[in-house]
Short mmCIF file of C-alpha atoms and ligand atoms in Angstrom, two decimals:
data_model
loop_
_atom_site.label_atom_id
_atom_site.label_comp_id
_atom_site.label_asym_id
_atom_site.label_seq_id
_atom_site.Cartn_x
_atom_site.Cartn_y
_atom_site.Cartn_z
CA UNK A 5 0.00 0.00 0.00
CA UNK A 6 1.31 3.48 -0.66
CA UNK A 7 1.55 6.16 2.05
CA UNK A 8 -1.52 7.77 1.06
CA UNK A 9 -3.61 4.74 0.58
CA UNK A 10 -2.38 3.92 4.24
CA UNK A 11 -3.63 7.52 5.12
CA UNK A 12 -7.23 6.90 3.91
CA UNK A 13 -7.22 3.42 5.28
CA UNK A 14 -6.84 5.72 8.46
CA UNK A 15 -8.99 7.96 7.87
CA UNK A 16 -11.78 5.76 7.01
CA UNK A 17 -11.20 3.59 10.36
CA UNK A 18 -11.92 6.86 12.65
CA UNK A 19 -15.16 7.44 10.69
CA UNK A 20 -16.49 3.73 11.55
CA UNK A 21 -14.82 4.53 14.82
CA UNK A 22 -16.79 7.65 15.59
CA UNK A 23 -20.14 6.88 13.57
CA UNK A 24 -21.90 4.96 16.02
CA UNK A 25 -21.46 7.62 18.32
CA UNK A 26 -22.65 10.07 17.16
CA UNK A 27 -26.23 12.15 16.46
CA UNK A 28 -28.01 15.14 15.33
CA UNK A 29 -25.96 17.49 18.02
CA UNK A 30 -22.89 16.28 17.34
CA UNK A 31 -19.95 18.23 16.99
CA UNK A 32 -16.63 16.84 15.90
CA UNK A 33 -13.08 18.38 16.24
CA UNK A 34 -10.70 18.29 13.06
CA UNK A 35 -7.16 18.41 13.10
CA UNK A 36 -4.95 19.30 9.71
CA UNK A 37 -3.03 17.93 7.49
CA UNK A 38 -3.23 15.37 4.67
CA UNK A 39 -4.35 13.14 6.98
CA UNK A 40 -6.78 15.07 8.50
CA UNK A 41 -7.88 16.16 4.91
CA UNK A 42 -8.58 12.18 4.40
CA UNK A 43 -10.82 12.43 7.21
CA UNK A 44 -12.57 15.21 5.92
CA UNK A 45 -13.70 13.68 3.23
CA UNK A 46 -14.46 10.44 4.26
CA UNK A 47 -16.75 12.12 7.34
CA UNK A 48 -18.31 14.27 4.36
CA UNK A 49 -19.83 10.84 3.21
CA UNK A 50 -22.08 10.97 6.54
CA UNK A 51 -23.27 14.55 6.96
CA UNK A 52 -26.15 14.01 8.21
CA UNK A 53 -25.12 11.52 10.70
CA UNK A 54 -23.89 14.84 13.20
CA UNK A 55 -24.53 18.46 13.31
CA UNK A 56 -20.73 20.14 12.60
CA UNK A 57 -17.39 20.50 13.32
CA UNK A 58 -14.61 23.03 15.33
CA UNK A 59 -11.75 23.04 12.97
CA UNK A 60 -7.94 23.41 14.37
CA UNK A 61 -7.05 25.50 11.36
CA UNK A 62 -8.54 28.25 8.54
CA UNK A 63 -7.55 24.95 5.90
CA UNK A 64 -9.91 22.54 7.42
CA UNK A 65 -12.42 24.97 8.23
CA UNK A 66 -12.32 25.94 4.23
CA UNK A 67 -12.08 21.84 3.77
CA UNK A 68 -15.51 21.46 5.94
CA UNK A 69 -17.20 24.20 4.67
CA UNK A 70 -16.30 23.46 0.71
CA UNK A 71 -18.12 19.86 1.72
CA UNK A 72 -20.86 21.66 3.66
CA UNK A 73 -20.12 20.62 6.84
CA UNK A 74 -21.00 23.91 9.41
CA UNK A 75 -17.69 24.95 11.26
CA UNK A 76 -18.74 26.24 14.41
CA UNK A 77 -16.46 28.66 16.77
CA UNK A 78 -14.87 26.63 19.56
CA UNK A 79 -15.76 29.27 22.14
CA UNK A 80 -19.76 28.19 21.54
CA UNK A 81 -19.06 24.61 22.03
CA UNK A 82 -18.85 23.94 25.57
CA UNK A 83 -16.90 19.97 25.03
CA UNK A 84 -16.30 17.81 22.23
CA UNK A 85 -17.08 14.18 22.62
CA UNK A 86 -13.87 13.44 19.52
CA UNK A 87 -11.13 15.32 18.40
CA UNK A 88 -9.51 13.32 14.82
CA UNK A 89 -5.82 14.75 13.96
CA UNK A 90 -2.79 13.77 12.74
CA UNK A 91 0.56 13.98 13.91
CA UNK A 92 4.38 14.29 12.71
CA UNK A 93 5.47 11.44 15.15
CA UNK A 94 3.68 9.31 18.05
CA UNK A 95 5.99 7.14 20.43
CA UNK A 96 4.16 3.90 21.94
CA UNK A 97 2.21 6.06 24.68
CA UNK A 98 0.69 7.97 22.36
CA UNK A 99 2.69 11.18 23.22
CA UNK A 100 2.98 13.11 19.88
CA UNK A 101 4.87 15.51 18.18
CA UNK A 102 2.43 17.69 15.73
CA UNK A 103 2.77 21.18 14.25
CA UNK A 104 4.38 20.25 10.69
CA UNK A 105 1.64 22.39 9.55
CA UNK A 106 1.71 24.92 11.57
CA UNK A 107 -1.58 24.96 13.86
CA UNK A 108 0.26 23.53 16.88
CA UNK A 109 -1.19 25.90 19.10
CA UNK A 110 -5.52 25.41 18.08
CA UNK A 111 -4.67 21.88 17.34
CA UNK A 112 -3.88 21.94 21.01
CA UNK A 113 -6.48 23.96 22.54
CA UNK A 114 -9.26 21.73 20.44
CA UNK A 115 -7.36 18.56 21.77
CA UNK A 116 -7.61 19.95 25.78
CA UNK A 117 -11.89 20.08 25.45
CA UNK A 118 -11.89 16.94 23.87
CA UNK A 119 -12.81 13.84 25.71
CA UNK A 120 -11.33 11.18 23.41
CA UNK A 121 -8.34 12.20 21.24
CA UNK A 122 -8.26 10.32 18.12
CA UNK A 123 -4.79 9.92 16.24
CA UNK A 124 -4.66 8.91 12.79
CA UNK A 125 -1.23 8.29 10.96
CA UNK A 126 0.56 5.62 7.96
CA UNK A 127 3.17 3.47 10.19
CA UNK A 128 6.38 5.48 9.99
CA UNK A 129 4.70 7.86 12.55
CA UNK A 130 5.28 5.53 15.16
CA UNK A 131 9.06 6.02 16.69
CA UNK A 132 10.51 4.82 19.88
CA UNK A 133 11.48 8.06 20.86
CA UNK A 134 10.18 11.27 19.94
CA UNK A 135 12.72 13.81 18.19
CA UNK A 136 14.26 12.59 14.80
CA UNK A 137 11.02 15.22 13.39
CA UNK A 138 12.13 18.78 14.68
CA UNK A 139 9.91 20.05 16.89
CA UNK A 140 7.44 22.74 15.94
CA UNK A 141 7.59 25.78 18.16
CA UNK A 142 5.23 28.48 17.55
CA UNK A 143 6.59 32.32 18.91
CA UNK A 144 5.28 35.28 18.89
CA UNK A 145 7.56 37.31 16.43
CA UNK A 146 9.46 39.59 18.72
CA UNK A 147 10.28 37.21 20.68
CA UNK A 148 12.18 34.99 18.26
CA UNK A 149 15.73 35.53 18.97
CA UNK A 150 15.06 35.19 22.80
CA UNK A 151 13.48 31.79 22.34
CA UNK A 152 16.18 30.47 20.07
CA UNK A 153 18.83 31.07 22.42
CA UNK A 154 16.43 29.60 24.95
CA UNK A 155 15.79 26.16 22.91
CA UNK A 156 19.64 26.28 22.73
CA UNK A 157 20.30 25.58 26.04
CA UNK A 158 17.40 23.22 26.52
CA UNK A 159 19.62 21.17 23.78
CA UNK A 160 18.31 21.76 20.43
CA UNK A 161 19.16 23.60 17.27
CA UNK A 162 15.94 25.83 16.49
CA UNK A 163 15.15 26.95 12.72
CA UNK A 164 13.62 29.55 11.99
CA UNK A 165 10.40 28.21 9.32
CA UNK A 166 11.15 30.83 6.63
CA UNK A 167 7.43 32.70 4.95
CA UNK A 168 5.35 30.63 7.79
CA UNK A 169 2.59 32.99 9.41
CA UNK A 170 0.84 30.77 11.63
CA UNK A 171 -3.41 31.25 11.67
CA UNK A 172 -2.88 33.56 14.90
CA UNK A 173 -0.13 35.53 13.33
CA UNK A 174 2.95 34.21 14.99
CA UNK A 175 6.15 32.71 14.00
CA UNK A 176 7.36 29.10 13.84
CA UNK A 177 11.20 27.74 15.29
CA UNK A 178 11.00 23.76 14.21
CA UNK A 179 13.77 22.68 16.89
CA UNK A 180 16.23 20.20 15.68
CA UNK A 181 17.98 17.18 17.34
CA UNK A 182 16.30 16.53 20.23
CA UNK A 183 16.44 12.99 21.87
CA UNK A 184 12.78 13.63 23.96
CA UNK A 185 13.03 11.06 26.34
CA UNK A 186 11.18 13.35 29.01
CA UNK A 187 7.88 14.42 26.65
CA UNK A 188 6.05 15.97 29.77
CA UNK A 189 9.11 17.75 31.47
CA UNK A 190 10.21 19.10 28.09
CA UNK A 191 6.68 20.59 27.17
CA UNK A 192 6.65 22.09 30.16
CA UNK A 193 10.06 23.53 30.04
CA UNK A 194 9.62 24.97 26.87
CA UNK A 195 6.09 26.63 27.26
CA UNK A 196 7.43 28.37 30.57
CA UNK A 197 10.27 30.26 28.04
CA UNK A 198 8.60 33.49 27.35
CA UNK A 199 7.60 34.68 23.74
CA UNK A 200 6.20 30.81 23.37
CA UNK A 201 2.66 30.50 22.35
CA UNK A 202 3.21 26.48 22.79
CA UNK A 203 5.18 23.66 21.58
CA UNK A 204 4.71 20.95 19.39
CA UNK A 205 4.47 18.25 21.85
CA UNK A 206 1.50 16.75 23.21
CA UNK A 207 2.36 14.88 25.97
CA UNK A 208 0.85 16.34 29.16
CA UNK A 209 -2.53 15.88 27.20
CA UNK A 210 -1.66 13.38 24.48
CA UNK A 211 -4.04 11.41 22.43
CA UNK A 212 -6.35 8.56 23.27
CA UNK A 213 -6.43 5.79 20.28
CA UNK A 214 -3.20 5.85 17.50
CA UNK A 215 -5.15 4.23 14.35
CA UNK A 216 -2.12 3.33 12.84
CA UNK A 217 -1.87 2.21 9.53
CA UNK A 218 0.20 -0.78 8.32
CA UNK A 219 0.25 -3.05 5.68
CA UNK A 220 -1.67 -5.91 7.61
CA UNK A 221 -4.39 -3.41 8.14
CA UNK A 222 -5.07 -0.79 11.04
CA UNK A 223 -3.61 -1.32 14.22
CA UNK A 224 -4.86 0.52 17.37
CA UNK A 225 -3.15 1.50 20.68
CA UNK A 226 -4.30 2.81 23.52
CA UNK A 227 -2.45 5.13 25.94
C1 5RP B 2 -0.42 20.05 11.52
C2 5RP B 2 -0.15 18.75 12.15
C3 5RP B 2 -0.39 17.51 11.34
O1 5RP B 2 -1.27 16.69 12.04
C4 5RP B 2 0.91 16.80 11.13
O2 5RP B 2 1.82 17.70 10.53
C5 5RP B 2 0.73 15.56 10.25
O3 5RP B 2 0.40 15.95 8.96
P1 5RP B 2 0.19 14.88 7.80
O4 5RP B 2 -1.07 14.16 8.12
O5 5RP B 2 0.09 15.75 6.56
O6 5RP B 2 1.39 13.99 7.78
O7 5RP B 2 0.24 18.65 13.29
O8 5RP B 2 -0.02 21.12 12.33
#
């Protein structure tokens, strides 16, 4: 199977996942990314089954709306029963590393009033320890120099993403060679530097199911 088939394989399996679940108030969180986008538009098959979606990004709320699915603003939703993303890497506790496109930070806040966290992602997502994909920092601008020197002494080599604007107008450091063996302590170290909006790790809350797909078929772990 190629890495895309894999991705709708994915995709599909958190539809049949979620479909039983859900009703006529339903609202469903949606992460970004290719991914993501195969989720989209394999949930697009069963409009009718739920009521709308938050989006974590302006591209999947454009992706929703372009299938008709109303986007709703996260502040009128009080809790979301599923939250489907992506991610850049997951080790076996389902601790990820997300942010390759940029909406870290509302991918984040839609994960945190989720009750179950569903990861979707082709097999080489799964690593034993989190770090060989830089992680995604997002900053606001002024601070960006501070930060860098910051992420220096934590360890890593930050780069700056060159012509990134992030959906709340900030910058992006994607911090190189970092052997995360500590996924809590190090999100935690890192949001406490100031000028960071949040990291790209998601390990204090990290997700519930990995739908992981392989070429036997899709495998799920729990955290
Ligand atoms: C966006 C993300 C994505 O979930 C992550 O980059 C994975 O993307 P893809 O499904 O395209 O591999 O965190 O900010």
């Amino acid at each position: 199977m190629t890495q895309d088939q894999l991705k709708q394989a994915v995709a599909q399996a958190a539809v049949d996942f979620i479909l039983p679940s859900l009703d006529a108030k339903s609202i469903i969180g949606v992460g970004t990314g290719s991914t993501a986008n195969c989720f989209i538009d394999a949930l697009a098959q069963h409009k009718t089954a739920f009521d709308g979606a938050v989006a974590s990004s302006e591209a999947t709320a454009a992706r929703l709306k372009g299938h008709g699915i109303p986007v709703y603003e996260l502040n009128t939703v009080s809790e979301l029963e599923f939250y489907v993303d992506g991610a850049d890497e997951s080790d076996e506790h389902l601790n990820l590393i997300k942010g390759g496109g940029a909406a870290l930070t509302r991918e984040k806040i839609v994960a945190a009033v989720t009750r179950t966290f569903i990861c979707i992602a082709d097999a080489s997502k799964l690593v034993p320890v989190l770090g060989a994909f830089p992680l995604p920092v997002e900053v606001i601008p002024m601070a960006r120099s501070h930060v860098a020197r910051q992420l220096v002494k934590l360890g890593g080599d930050p780069v700056y993403r060159e012509g990134v604007v992030t959906d709340n107008g900030n910058i992006i450091l994607d911090v190189h060679n970092l052997q995360i063996t500590n996924p809590v302590e190090l999100e935690a170290q890192i949001n406490a530097i100031v000028g960071v909006v949040t990291n790209g790790l998601f390990a204090a809350r990290p997700a519930d199911l990995l739908l992981l797909g392989t070429s036997e078929g899709v495998k799920t772990l729990k955290a």
